[in-house]
């Protein structure tokens, strides 16, 4: 996609964005302003979850911002201390609720590391995890770009990307039973295999999505208004990104070449051929381009994975982990007891601690689990990628105008469920 | 692969700052004495062989019956060397303070605020230590094991509107 | 006898107009927001029911859709927005977290938005399918037509008769306003 544009005064840093109308001393034209506090409250139309920003503004320019999160604190950690390992899967769905499969995968991998069965997961289960994970990543990026574009006025792009997202929701519903909160993974594999005919439908929908994403790119990439609002705004340098722990598309847009799928491959990602888009400037437009390119790369991964998908079981064959089949459960007392124990007692994980990290839609999603030998974890901590991404905003926003908050916050893609847990 | 970090730490800190080191499930970890927290952190960031410039996570664990009660856990990563380490510092309940690592890695600002909010560990030298996930009127530290899960502290009264009179 | 028939016909006509021109304020917090966006998207179009474009200001809206989990911290903000709306107004609790708290039973989650605002229609589901949302909207429209929304009942009780025209009267200040402290600037 060709993204060159002639430079305009709007592409220069935000502080020097003044149109000088042939007056000698532009500073004299400024009206004296008093700083006032302005509240962008917990419910605001940007549809990006609930967050409260208390701004100190002088005129339209922000001098200080205090971001108050916690309006969606649903106590993931406290709930997981009272739930068995399998019961935590629905809670993980609701962390980053636009890409729930990726959270499921991350959590399942963490518990499997504690159990020591990472290399015993069947091949087919690993491939399917990759496929549905990349589908979820695509829905994440499509939602982020759609909502971000809508806030800048590009309502058509929003509707197009949501149309494409609907196709993925239908397919995910066929796979897991729910459109949004799937809880598809289990410790040791998947809850069920892919339905018949899904891979063909998926390839078909990927072709249609390619067309949709191309169209949206054509509508936005060289659009004067879009570029003026996104270029040069909200710049994060690579050193800042590293020191603040910023990862994911936001971190890669600064030039930081860190993608967990490439640097520390997990599941079967090392068998696929895909690129990782890395930006250079670190502004909003780079973050937008990183995400659009990642959608294309996800489609590549899915196509390769479908081509190589092996047959086989989807759950590890360990009686302490998997539920017996229904025929066994209803016909033999041992299987019924096993079924009861696995569900009520939970999976007994030997004592230990692990930090397991995967690449979620927003960056490095880490699960730090402390197990004490019973069926419930002692502590199950999520390292949320967008927590670090939003933490850097109070450093990025001062000096911008109020209107610049909208695209910056949109491209950071704060998901309330993940940031506040 | 991260054994290098533990070797460098063991070689540099010989005065008892490192209480314990180990490796489990592919994660290397080191337990650090409380007063050496910031020294060890700065070393890990500045040493060219370790180069741990990215802080990944800082949290606390409530061990409940063990003395000291809390463990502050720090995960670090190096983007150049691609290795990780986990550091523990034991924090007792009666003197629930620890040096802040914000001067070393500015990104730990919000992570330390969250550990303070949910566990009550105060970080000395933090620029702005206040609650982040709970509202300021909340009393107590909810992720401690002795805080009941369902104990609500409502911020707004629950009656006096159509459908729910006083 | 003739006057009453005249009145009820006006009331029916006014309610008919109200139900097909709902201005929604989506108070979106969590995952249900994604399904709200889906139900507004081309496939499960909300616009064909008249609830076309969200009005992002409570002063201009008459349908408050509470989408997603309400936490204790969010309570004063939700209450304030409800008070700022003009009457008659209706509230839909979208999702099981807004209806009863869902499977979140902890120190931070309010067990349902109806702890602080009166809800007219509850939509269960985690998240509800867009078809459920449309069904709920039709249910709400039937309630509006019959004049049974909470706010309509209150208006009728206060006036003593059916109020045909909207009473533009937000309750920021008045008997139902929030007493005491709301989230102050910090």
XYZ file of C-alpha atoms in Angstrom:
773
model
C 0.000 0.000 0.000
C 1.454 3.307 -1.031
C 1.497 5.662 1.857
C 3.634 8.560 0.677
C 2.270 12.035 1.005
C 3.756 15.408 0.507
C 4.738 16.927 3.825
C 2.455 19.590 5.197
C 2.762 21.921 8.162
C 0.500 19.497 10.036
C 3.190 16.834 9.908
C 5.514 18.832 12.069
C 5.483 18.397 15.837
C 2.308 19.451 17.569
C 3.770 22.497 19.260
C 4.490 24.342 16.068
C 1.095 23.879 14.491
C 0.115 27.476 14.008
C -0.908 29.137 10.777
C 0.998 32.359 10.586
C -1.076 34.890 8.673
C 1.757 37.231 7.855
C 1.901 38.701 11.351
C 5.246 39.656 12.813
C 4.859 38.303 16.337
C 2.454 35.372 16.449
C 2.913 35.008 20.185
C 1.247 38.390 20.767
C -1.886 37.067 19.130
C -2.373 34.475 21.841
C -5.086 35.257 24.286
C -3.977 34.850 27.881
C -5.318 31.548 29.169
C -5.748 30.191 32.634
C -5.230 26.493 33.133
C -8.523 24.772 33.835
C -9.174 21.187 34.834
C -11.319 19.284 32.376
C -12.835 15.902 32.968
C -13.148 13.300 30.221
C -15.273 11.136 32.388
C -15.661 7.449 32.842
C -18.405 7.227 30.276
C -17.383 8.840 27.043
C -18.379 8.075 23.503
C -15.024 6.835 22.347
C -16.337 3.327 23.091
C -12.978 2.204 24.324
C -13.937 1.066 27.713
C -14.267 3.212 30.726
C -11.398 5.376 31.795
C -11.359 8.812 33.337
C -8.889 11.434 32.207
C -8.520 14.552 34.271
C -6.860 17.051 31.984
C -5.265 20.350 32.825
C -5.743 22.429 29.722
C -4.626 25.880 28.718
C -6.919 26.836 25.911
C -6.954 23.666 23.857
C -3.490 22.459 24.754
C -3.022 19.854 27.417
C -0.450 20.610 30.051
C -1.016 17.655 32.339
C -3.164 14.551 32.325
C -4.070 12.160 35.091
C -5.473 8.907 33.749
C -7.660 7.118 36.267
C -8.395 3.514 35.431
C -10.125 0.943 37.583
C -13.690 1.554 36.485
C -13.886 -2.006 35.249
C -11.966 -3.743 37.999
C -13.717 -7.087 38.121
C -11.273 -8.814 40.425
C -9.879 -11.453 38.109
C -7.168 -12.407 40.586
C -9.450 -12.689 43.579
C -11.998 -14.725 41.631
C -9.334 -17.072 40.311
C -8.141 -17.812 43.819
C -11.591 -19.243 44.492
C -12.064 -21.109 41.216
C -10.563 -24.288 39.856
C -8.105 -24.087 36.992
C -10.735 -24.946 34.412
C -13.247 -22.540 35.904
C -10.835 -19.677 35.280
C -11.197 -19.976 31.504
C -14.386 -17.863 31.344
C -12.655 -15.190 33.420
C -9.759 -15.114 31.000
C -12.172 -14.675 28.093
C -13.327 -11.429 29.565
C -9.872 -9.961 29.975
C -9.183 -8.836 26.446
C -12.700 -9.364 25.249
C -12.019 -8.521 21.618
C -9.544 -11.373 21.243
C -10.663 -13.949 23.792
C -8.978 -16.968 22.236
C -5.555 -15.422 22.721
C -6.143 -15.073 26.441
C -7.386 -18.644 26.649
C -4.271 -19.860 24.868
C -1.961 -17.868 27.140
C -3.571 -19.143 30.300
C -3.740 -22.754 29.125
C -0.063 -22.631 28.240
C 0.850 -21.297 31.654
C -0.915 -24.091 33.506
C 0.475 -26.670 31.105
C 3.972 -25.415 31.854
C 3.314 -25.923 35.543
C 2.114 -29.438 34.854
C 5.087 -30.103 32.613
C 3.009 -31.319 29.683
C 3.841 -28.616 27.159
C 5.430 -31.042 24.729
C 2.683 -33.621 25.145
C -0.064 -31.435 23.694
C -1.210 -33.084 20.464
C -0.093 -31.484 17.209
C -3.586 -30.909 15.978
C -4.478 -29.043 19.146
C -1.472 -26.776 18.699
C -2.339 -26.005 15.099
C -5.955 -25.266 15.982
C -4.795 -23.034 18.823
C -2.721 -21.068 16.332
C -5.605 -20.822 13.878
C -8.211 -19.595 16.321
C -5.656 -17.372 18.036
C -4.905 -15.613 14.786
C -8.620 -15.294 14.039
C -9.032 -13.578 17.373
C -6.088 -11.320 16.672
C -7.771 -10.279 13.467
C -11.023 -9.437 15.249
C -9.027 -7.409 17.762
C -7.300 -5.327 15.129
C -10.458 -4.890 13.080
C -12.375 -3.622 16.075
C -9.583 -1.271 17.079
C -9.180 0.176 13.608
C -12.900 0.381 13.026
C -13.608 2.203 16.251
C -10.567 4.415 15.821
C -11.586 5.398 12.324
C -15.165 6.023 13.387
C -14.070 8.488 16.002
C -12.234 10.455 13.347
C -15.356 10.540 11.241
C -14.752 7.584 8.927
C -18.006 5.795 9.695
C -17.869 3.759 6.487
C -14.627 2.071 7.506
C -16.227 1.119 10.805
C -19.171 -0.529 9.081
C -16.974 -2.347 6.567
C -14.654 -3.747 9.222
C -17.577 -4.751 11.404
C -19.082 -6.586 8.462
C -15.829 -8.533 8.141
C -15.731 -9.101 11.877
C -19.215 -10.619 11.736
C -17.924 -13.367 9.441
C -15.285 -14.247 11.994
C -17.772 -14.173 14.839
C -19.977 -16.622 12.951
C -17.076 -18.971 12.391
C -15.918 -18.717 15.978
C -19.458 -19.435 17.044
C -19.452 -22.599 14.967
C -16.184 -23.649 16.550
C -16.797 -22.874 20.174
C -20.484 -22.197 20.640
C -20.254 -18.525 21.553
C -19.654 -15.450 19.464
C -17.518 -13.582 21.881
C -16.617 -15.357 25.094
C -15.524 -18.722 23.851
C -13.795 -20.590 26.710
C -12.672 -22.949 24.011
C -9.371 -24.116 25.446
C -8.890 -26.613 28.193
C -5.838 -27.553 30.179
C -4.149 -30.047 27.904
C -5.813 -29.190 24.625
C -9.152 -28.055 23.316
C -12.659 -28.694 24.494
C -13.775 -29.934 21.082
C -12.425 -30.395 17.604
C -13.069 -28.063 14.677
C -16.410 -28.758 13.002
C -16.468 -30.220 9.491
C -16.332 -27.829 6.627
C -14.953 -25.022 8.725
C -11.533 -24.817 7.118
C -13.030 -24.330 3.670
C -15.335 -21.632 4.989
C -12.435 -19.982 6.775
C -10.328 -19.812 3.614
C -13.273 -18.357 1.762
C -13.864 -15.698 4.398
C -10.204 -14.792 4.442
C -10.393 -13.967 0.762
C -13.394 -11.752 1.376
C -11.676 -10.075 4.340
C -8.627 -9.316 2.223
C -10.845 -7.365 -0.132
C -12.485 -5.488 2.740
C -9.175 -4.569 4.361
C -7.792 -3.398 1.019
C -10.819 -1.173 0.590
C -10.389 0.320 4.034
C -6.736 0.899 3.330
C -7.630 2.728 0.150
C -10.103 4.874 2.042
C -7.714 5.868 4.799
C -4.066 5.546 3.929
C -3.783 8.594 1.714
C -6.753 10.425 3.101
C -5.742 13.997 3.834
C -7.890 14.392 6.913
C -6.929 11.050 8.381
C -3.218 11.638 7.798
C -3.300 15.118 9.233
C -4.874 13.840 12.408
C -2.600 10.853 12.779
C 0.846 11.843 11.478
C 3.291 13.057 14.053
C 0.813 12.795 16.909
C 1.560 10.853 20.047
C 5.160 9.995 19.267
C 6.803 7.390 21.490
C 10.511 6.776 21.105
C 12.059 3.328 21.150
C 13.940 3.965 24.399
C 10.769 5.096 26.091
C 8.961 2.021 24.850
C 11.608 -0.248 26.313
C 11.841 1.574 29.634
C 8.072 1.586 30.036
C 7.528 -2.020 28.996
C 5.462 -1.161 25.929
C 5.070 -4.120 23.596
C 2.785 -5.210 20.803
C 1.785 -3.037 17.851
C 2.337 0.089 19.942
C 5.869 -0.967 20.824
C 6.672 -2.186 17.336
C 5.551 1.099 15.831
C 8.408 2.797 17.672
C 11.003 0.588 16.012
C 11.256 -1.978 18.797
C 11.453 -5.302 16.970
C 9.965 -7.560 19.634
C 7.282 -10.114 18.873
C 6.962 -13.105 21.170
C 5.923 -15.308 18.251
C 9.262 -14.704 16.553
C 11.646 -14.182 19.445
C 10.423 -16.953 21.740
C 8.313 -19.187 19.515
C 5.634 -21.164 21.239
C 3.058 -23.659 19.953
C 3.978 -24.216 16.304
C 4.697 -20.638 15.270
C 8.239 -21.499 14.238
C 6.897 -23.571 11.337
C 5.173 -20.674 9.638
C 6.563 -18.016 7.400
C 5.294 -14.585 8.350
C 6.638 -11.076 8.807
C 6.347 -8.723 11.716
C 5.625 -5.105 10.768
C 7.883 -2.669 12.590
C 7.389 1.076 12.399
C 9.902 3.844 12.575
C 8.359 7.060 13.826
C 6.180 5.820 16.662
C 3.234 8.071 15.926
C -0.416 7.173 15.536
C -0.137 6.470 11.855
C 2.609 3.926 12.448
C 0.446 2.145 14.981
C -2.399 2.106 12.480
C -0.162 0.699 9.758
C 1.284 -1.945 12.106
C -2.191 -3.195 12.842
C -3.369 -3.257 9.231
C -0.254 -5.172 8.229
C -0.683 -7.576 11.117
C -4.145 -8.449 9.859
C -2.599 -9.402 6.529
C 0.119 -11.444 8.252
C -2.438 -13.246 10.397
C -4.262 -14.271 7.266
C -1.011 -15.699 5.920
C -0.467 -17.696 9.092
C -4.000 -19.093 9.044
C -3.681 -20.203 5.435
C -0.393 -21.974 6.105
C -1.763 -23.590 9.246
C -4.834 -24.918 7.466
C -2.639 -26.396 4.757
C -0.506 -28.224 7.316
C -3.254 -29.177 9.776
C -2.644 -32.788 10.874
C -5.367 -35.179 11.970
C -5.396 -36.595 15.446
C -6.710 -36.042 18.957
C -7.180 -32.610 20.380
C -6.724 -33.361 24.052
C -3.830 -34.889 25.916
C -4.642 -38.411 27.000
C -4.078 -38.024 30.712
C -6.919 -39.189 32.956
C -6.153 -36.512 35.522
C -6.750 -33.781 32.968
C -9.304 -34.761 30.451
C -12.939 -35.445 31.102
C -14.025 -38.980 30.163
C -16.375 -39.268 27.191
C -20.090 -39.339 27.805
C -20.480 -43.022 26.964
C -17.771 -43.925 29.445
C -19.199 -41.692 32.119
C -22.665 -43.127 31.887
C -21.553 -46.739 31.658
C -18.691 -47.233 34.093
C -18.420 -46.161 37.698
C -14.704 -45.423 37.495
C -15.237 -42.957 34.694
C -18.061 -41.304 36.579
C -15.887 -40.879 39.636
C -13.078 -39.531 37.492
C -15.491 -37.080 35.862
C -16.662 -35.940 39.278
C -13.157 -35.495 40.639
C -11.873 -33.542 37.664
C -14.789 -31.155 37.799
C -15.275 -30.675 41.517
C -11.746 -30.952 42.784
C -10.070 -29.440 39.812
C -6.816 -30.432 38.270
C -4.191 -30.885 40.942
C -1.202 -28.884 39.823
C 2.047 -29.597 41.673
C 3.385 -26.682 43.723
C 5.466 -24.224 41.758
C 5.498 -20.869 40.054
C 5.710 -20.005 36.405
C 5.593 -16.927 34.214
C 4.357 -17.774 30.775
C 4.088 -15.182 28.041
C 2.432 -15.087 24.641
C 1.732 -12.459 22.033
C -1.758 -11.081 22.529
C -3.421 -8.422 20.432
C -1.860 -5.596 22.420
C 1.512 -7.036 23.296
C 3.116 -9.458 25.686
C 0.396 -11.100 27.741
C 1.935 -12.789 30.740
C 0.417 -15.188 33.234
C 2.249 -15.581 36.527
C 0.669 -18.501 38.350
C 1.591 -19.660 41.844
C 0.342 -23.183 42.427
C 0.142 -24.827 45.818
C -0.746 -28.402 44.936
C -4.525 -28.132 45.177
C -7.055 -27.710 42.410
C -7.206 -23.939 42.850
C -4.316 -21.567 42.222
C -2.781 -19.621 45.081
C -2.319 -16.661 42.812
C -3.085 -16.139 39.169
C -1.708 -12.878 37.953
C -2.186 -11.442 34.497
C 0.428 -9.136 33.111
C -1.821 -6.943 30.945
C -0.132 -5.492 27.863
C -2.327 -2.454 27.658
C -1.631 -1.532 31.299
C 1.892 -0.582 30.283
C 0.666 0.935 27.018
C -1.727 3.261 28.842
C 0.805 4.032 31.588
C 2.978 5.815 29.076
C 0.155 8.112 27.943
C 0.580 10.718 30.703
C 4.018 11.245 29.250
C 2.869 11.364 25.629
C -0.251 13.507 25.824
C 1.005 16.783 27.339
C 1.634 19.244 24.539
C -1.089 17.839 22.326
C -4.503 19.309 21.761
C -7.651 17.874 23.236
C -8.698 16.640 19.816
C -5.497 14.634 19.578
C -6.479 12.493 22.509
C -9.097 10.742 20.409
C -6.834 9.157 17.754
C -4.009 8.569 20.238
C -6.198 6.750 22.690
C -7.853 4.880 19.875
C -4.614 3.581 18.487
C -3.256 2.595 21.898
C -6.269 0.256 22.038
C -6.922 0.178 25.715
C -9.313 -2.645 26.487
C -10.912 -1.955 29.854
C -11.267 -5.592 30.796
C -7.564 -6.173 30.363
C -6.253 -2.940 31.825
C -8.348 -3.117 34.965
C -8.831 -6.870 35.075
C 19.736 -19.312 28.554
C 19.096 -16.967 31.435
C 21.609 -18.791 33.598
C 24.051 -16.083 32.528
C 22.119 -13.542 34.578
C 22.224 -15.682 37.675
C 25.943 -16.227 37.192
C 26.571 -12.500 36.833
C 24.477 -11.794 39.902
C 26.253 -14.424 41.961
C 29.622 -13.120 40.837
C 28.829 -9.483 41.626
C 26.822 -9.681 44.814
C 28.830 -11.692 47.237
C 27.849 -9.895 50.425
C 24.650 -11.822 51.097
C 22.363 -9.645 49.000
C 21.355 -12.717 47.038
C 19.560 -14.985 49.437
C 18.659 -17.747 47.017
C 18.743 -18.493 43.323
C 17.073 -21.187 41.318
C 15.379 -22.236 38.158
C 11.973 -23.798 37.690
C 9.890 -24.591 34.626
C 12.340 -22.699 32.440
C 12.234 -19.532 34.557
C 15.347 -18.398 36.371
C 14.730 -16.592 39.626
C 16.690 -14.938 42.417
C 15.646 -13.910 45.889
C 17.137 -10.586 46.902
C 17.536 -9.091 50.346
C 15.141 -6.230 50.879
C 17.678 -3.466 51.339
C 19.608 -4.428 48.212
C 16.522 -4.249 45.970
C 17.429 -1.078 44.132
C 21.145 -1.905 43.901
C 20.469 -5.230 42.275
C 17.904 -3.651 39.956
C 20.265 -0.932 38.804
C 22.997 -3.482 38.239
C 20.756 -5.612 36.084
C 19.781 -2.630 33.979
C 23.263 -1.218 33.529
C 25.432 -4.315 33.228
C 26.139 -4.847 29.506
C 25.987 -8.630 29.785
C 22.525 -8.553 31.363
C 21.077 -5.387 29.778
C 17.638 -5.837 31.302
C 16.158 -2.626 30.058
C 12.520 -3.681 29.917
C 10.490 -4.208 33.084
C 7.763 -6.690 32.316
C 5.812 -7.000 35.518
C 5.864 -6.137 39.193
C 3.417 -7.699 41.595
C 3.175 -9.092 45.103
C 2.246 -12.472 46.529
C 0.621 -12.979 49.895
C 2.238 -16.080 51.363
C -0.028 -15.881 54.385
C 1.625 -18.118 56.940
C 5.210 -17.691 55.965
C 7.375 -14.983 57.492
C 7.920 -12.458 55.802
C 4.329 -12.379 54.667
C 4.579 -10.703 51.275
C 6.864 -11.316 48.346
C 7.280 -8.557 45.817
C 7.938 -10.204 42.470
C 9.642 -8.425 39.581
C 9.982 -9.782 36.067
C 12.626 -8.298 33.802
C 13.435 -8.768 30.142
C 16.224 -7.781 27.821
C 15.265 -7.002 24.237
C 18.832 -7.261 23.005
C 19.865 -10.451 24.787
C 16.356 -11.940 24.906
C 16.639 -13.348 28.384
C 14.440 -12.986 31.450
C 14.742 -13.170 35.175
C 12.413 -13.057 38.136
C 13.391 -11.328 41.378
C 11.757 -11.789 44.756
C 11.996 -9.572 47.814
C 10.430 -10.637 51.089
C 8.444 -7.864 52.780
C 7.163 -8.394 56.328
C 3.685 -7.334 57.296
C 4.587 -4.964 60.106
C 7.101 -3.012 58.036
C 5.423 -3.214 54.677
C 7.805 -1.010 52.705
C 10.265 -1.491 49.892
C 12.414 0.769 47.772
C 10.706 1.969 44.650
C 12.246 1.019 41.330
C 10.704 3.912 39.430
C 14.032 5.778 39.291
C 15.510 2.722 37.568
C 12.647 1.815 35.205
C 9.998 4.552 34.886
C 7.519 2.036 33.535
C 7.062 0.451 36.971
C 5.118 3.492 38.148
C 1.649 2.059 37.667
C 2.702 -1.495 38.582
C 3.915 -0.320 41.990
C 0.763 1.694 42.505
C -1.237 -1.440 41.842
C 0.826 -3.510 44.299
C 0.232 -0.796 46.893
C -3.468 -0.620 46.148
C -4.160 -4.340 46.253
C -1.601 -5.556 48.787
C -0.586 -2.561 50.859
C 3.130 -2.597 50.111
C 4.413 0.965 50.294
C 7.223 1.895 47.940
C 9.713 4.421 49.288
C 10.580 7.032 46.731
C 7.618 6.501 44.464
C 6.610 9.849 42.922
C 2.868 9.453 43.338
C 1.791 6.483 45.437
C -2.002 6.327 45.474
C -4.699 3.850 44.623
C -5.111 2.977 41.008
C -7.715 0.251 40.586
C -9.861 0.862 43.640
C -11.477 4.169 44.458
C -9.800 6.440 47.011
C -12.531 5.901 49.621
C -11.878 2.157 49.736
C -10.534 0.879 53.022
C -8.235 -2.089 53.081
C -6.174 -3.998 50.583
C -8.421 -6.416 48.757
C -6.020 -9.004 47.358
C -4.692 -9.916 50.785
C -5.844 -13.370 51.706
C -7.691 -12.160 54.780
C -9.915 -9.753 52.830
C -13.192 -11.560 52.082
C -13.997 -11.750 48.419
C -17.559 -10.470 48.686
C -17.095 -7.633 51.136
C -18.382 -4.642 49.259
C -17.904 -1.021 50.229
C -20.623 0.780 48.290
C -19.832 4.247 47.098
C -23.404 5.290 46.493
C -26.587 4.690 48.426
C -28.874 2.087 47.036
C -32.351 3.552 47.360
C -34.405 6.652 46.835
C -35.369 6.445 43.197
C -38.424 5.255 41.281
C -38.699 1.502 41.708
C -36.638 1.501 44.884
C -38.021 3.972 47.398
C -36.277 4.733 50.701
C -66.581 9.689 27.994
C -65.639 11.448 24.788
C -62.826 13.390 26.492
C -61.236 10.237 27.845
C -61.211 8.572 24.479
C -59.662 11.683 23.037
C -56.993 11.690 25.719
C -56.100 8.048 25.352
C -55.827 8.372 21.601
C -53.377 11.231 22.023
C -51.478 9.220 24.597
C -51.316 6.245 22.259
C -50.104 8.422 19.417
C -47.481 10.089 21.568
C -46.251 6.751 22.866
C -46.156 5.428 19.332
C -43.919 8.309 18.340
C -41.733 7.834 21.399
C -41.161 4.157 20.867
C -40.079 4.486 17.271
C -37.663 7.329 17.816
C -35.589 6.296 20.751
C -32.395 8.254 21.217
C -30.054 5.862 22.892
C -27.187 6.612 25.236
C -25.002 3.512 25.271
C -23.211 3.447 28.596
C -20.615 0.974 27.408
C -18.201 -0.520 29.862
C -17.175 -4.060 28.956
C -17.441 -7.038 26.645
C -21.108 -6.526 25.938
C -20.022 -3.393 24.129
C -18.769 -5.591 21.320
C -22.166 -7.179 20.913
C -23.773 -3.769 21.107
C -21.558 -2.672 18.242
C -22.530 -5.831 16.377
C -26.200 -5.167 16.843
C -25.726 -1.652 15.510
C -23.668 -2.984 12.598
C -25.136 -3.765 9.187
C -26.106 -7.364 9.845
C -28.369 -6.928 12.877
C -29.274 -3.382 12.198
C -30.670 -1.430 15.133
C -31.490 1.461 12.882
C -34.530 -0.217 11.389
C -36.192 0.002 14.783
C -35.791 3.731 14.904
C -32.956 3.613 17.440
C -30.593 4.884 14.845
C -27.749 6.933 16.105
C -26.435 7.050 19.624
C -26.725 10.448 21.237
C -23.584 10.827 23.221
C -24.978 13.233 25.684
C -27.467 12.330 28.388
C -29.252 15.643 27.912
C -30.274 14.579 24.419
C -31.037 10.933 25.049
C -34.028 9.139 26.391
C -32.890 5.530 26.403
C -30.010 4.630 28.680
C -28.536 1.304 27.659
C -26.226 0.045 30.387
C -23.838 -2.238 28.571
C -21.470 -4.320 30.634
C -20.367 -4.641 34.219
C -21.006 -1.824 36.648
C -18.412 -1.559 39.369
C -18.802 0.233 42.661
C -16.494 2.931 41.387
C -18.727 3.487 38.387
C -21.911 3.779 40.457
C -21.936 7.545 41.092
C -21.133 8.250 37.455
C -24.006 6.051 36.274
C -26.402 7.620 38.733
C -25.382 11.086 37.635
C -25.917 10.304 33.990
C -29.330 8.869 34.736
C -30.252 11.998 36.642
C -29.135 14.227 33.817
C -31.513 12.669 31.327
C -34.831 14.310 30.605
C -38.086 12.551 31.186
C -39.624 10.294 30.118
C -36.597 8.048 30.028
C -36.083 4.322 29.908
C -33.265 2.064 30.971
C -32.195 -1.216 29.470
C -29.738 -3.444 31.327
C -27.738 -5.125 28.590
C -26.007 -8.290 29.609
C -26.117 -10.329 32.747
C -23.490 -8.215 34.504
C -25.696 -5.165 34.286
C -28.774 -7.186 35.254
C -27.541 -9.079 38.294
C -23.773 -8.899 38.404
C -23.205 -12.029 36.344
C -20.635 -14.448 37.646
C -18.701 -11.644 39.279
C -19.479 -11.782 42.980
C -16.708 -9.744 44.525
C -15.725 -6.616 46.337
C -15.749 -4.393 43.325
C -18.718 -5.368 41.186
C -22.143 -3.949 41.786
C -24.659 -6.801 41.622
C -26.684 -5.301 38.846
C -27.290 -1.776 37.651
C -30.741 -1.812 39.217
C -29.080 -1.105 42.547
C -28.829 2.525 41.513
C -31.159 3.103 38.563
C -34.592 1.639 37.814
C -34.379 -0.759 34.915
C -37.202 -1.392 32.481
C -35.889 -4.299 30.425
C -33.220 -6.806 31.388
C -31.304 -8.649 28.693
C -29.591 -11.763 30.020
C -26.671 -13.296 28.215
C -22.959 -13.154 28.479
C -22.883 -11.483 26.037
C -26.411 -11.576 24.646
C -26.763 -12.389 21.003
C -27.808 -9.448 18.834
C -31.137 -11.179 18.237
C -31.794 -10.994 21.979
C -31.017 -7.300 21.867
C -33.535 -6.741 19.116
C -36.106 -8.790 21.013
C -35.491 -6.669 24.091
C -35.906 -3.526 22.067
C -39.262 -4.743 20.802
C -40.290 -5.608 24.377
C -39.314 -2.133 25.456
C -41.285 -0.616 22.640
C -44.366 -2.545 23.703
C -43.881 -1.306 27.249
C -43.543 2.247 26.062
C -46.726 1.917 24.052
C -48.604 0.718 27.115
C -47.088 3.498 29.204
C -45.473 1.118 31.673
C -41.905 2.348 31.802
C -40.801 3.311 35.311
C -40.393 6.923 34.400
C -43.762 7.079 32.649
C -45.457 5.644 35.742
C -43.764 8.206 37.952
C -44.775 11.053 35.672
C -48.362 9.874 35.631
C -48.420 9.509 39.398
C -47.069 12.987 39.917
C -49.311 14.688 37.386
C -52.410 12.721 38.283
C -53.238 11.969 34.665
C -51.533 10.794 31.520
C -48.891 13.281 30.486
C -49.063 13.425 26.688
C -46.095 15.658 26.072
C -42.589 15.031 27.372
C -41.823 16.778 30.654
C -38.397 18.236 30.024
C -37.282 18.022 33.568
C -34.042 16.345 34.519
C -33.710 15.406 38.119
C -30.201 16.619 38.833
C -31.540 18.757 41.585
C -34.588 17.476 43.317
C -35.874 14.690 45.471
C -34.026 11.916 43.647
C -30.677 13.576 43.212
C -27.645 11.852 44.631
C -26.897 13.056 48.114
C -23.396 13.286 49.396
C -20.183 12.776 47.563
C -19.812 11.742 43.983
C -16.442 11.252 42.311
C -14.733 14.555 42.803
C -11.765 15.674 40.805
C -8.593 14.393 42.351
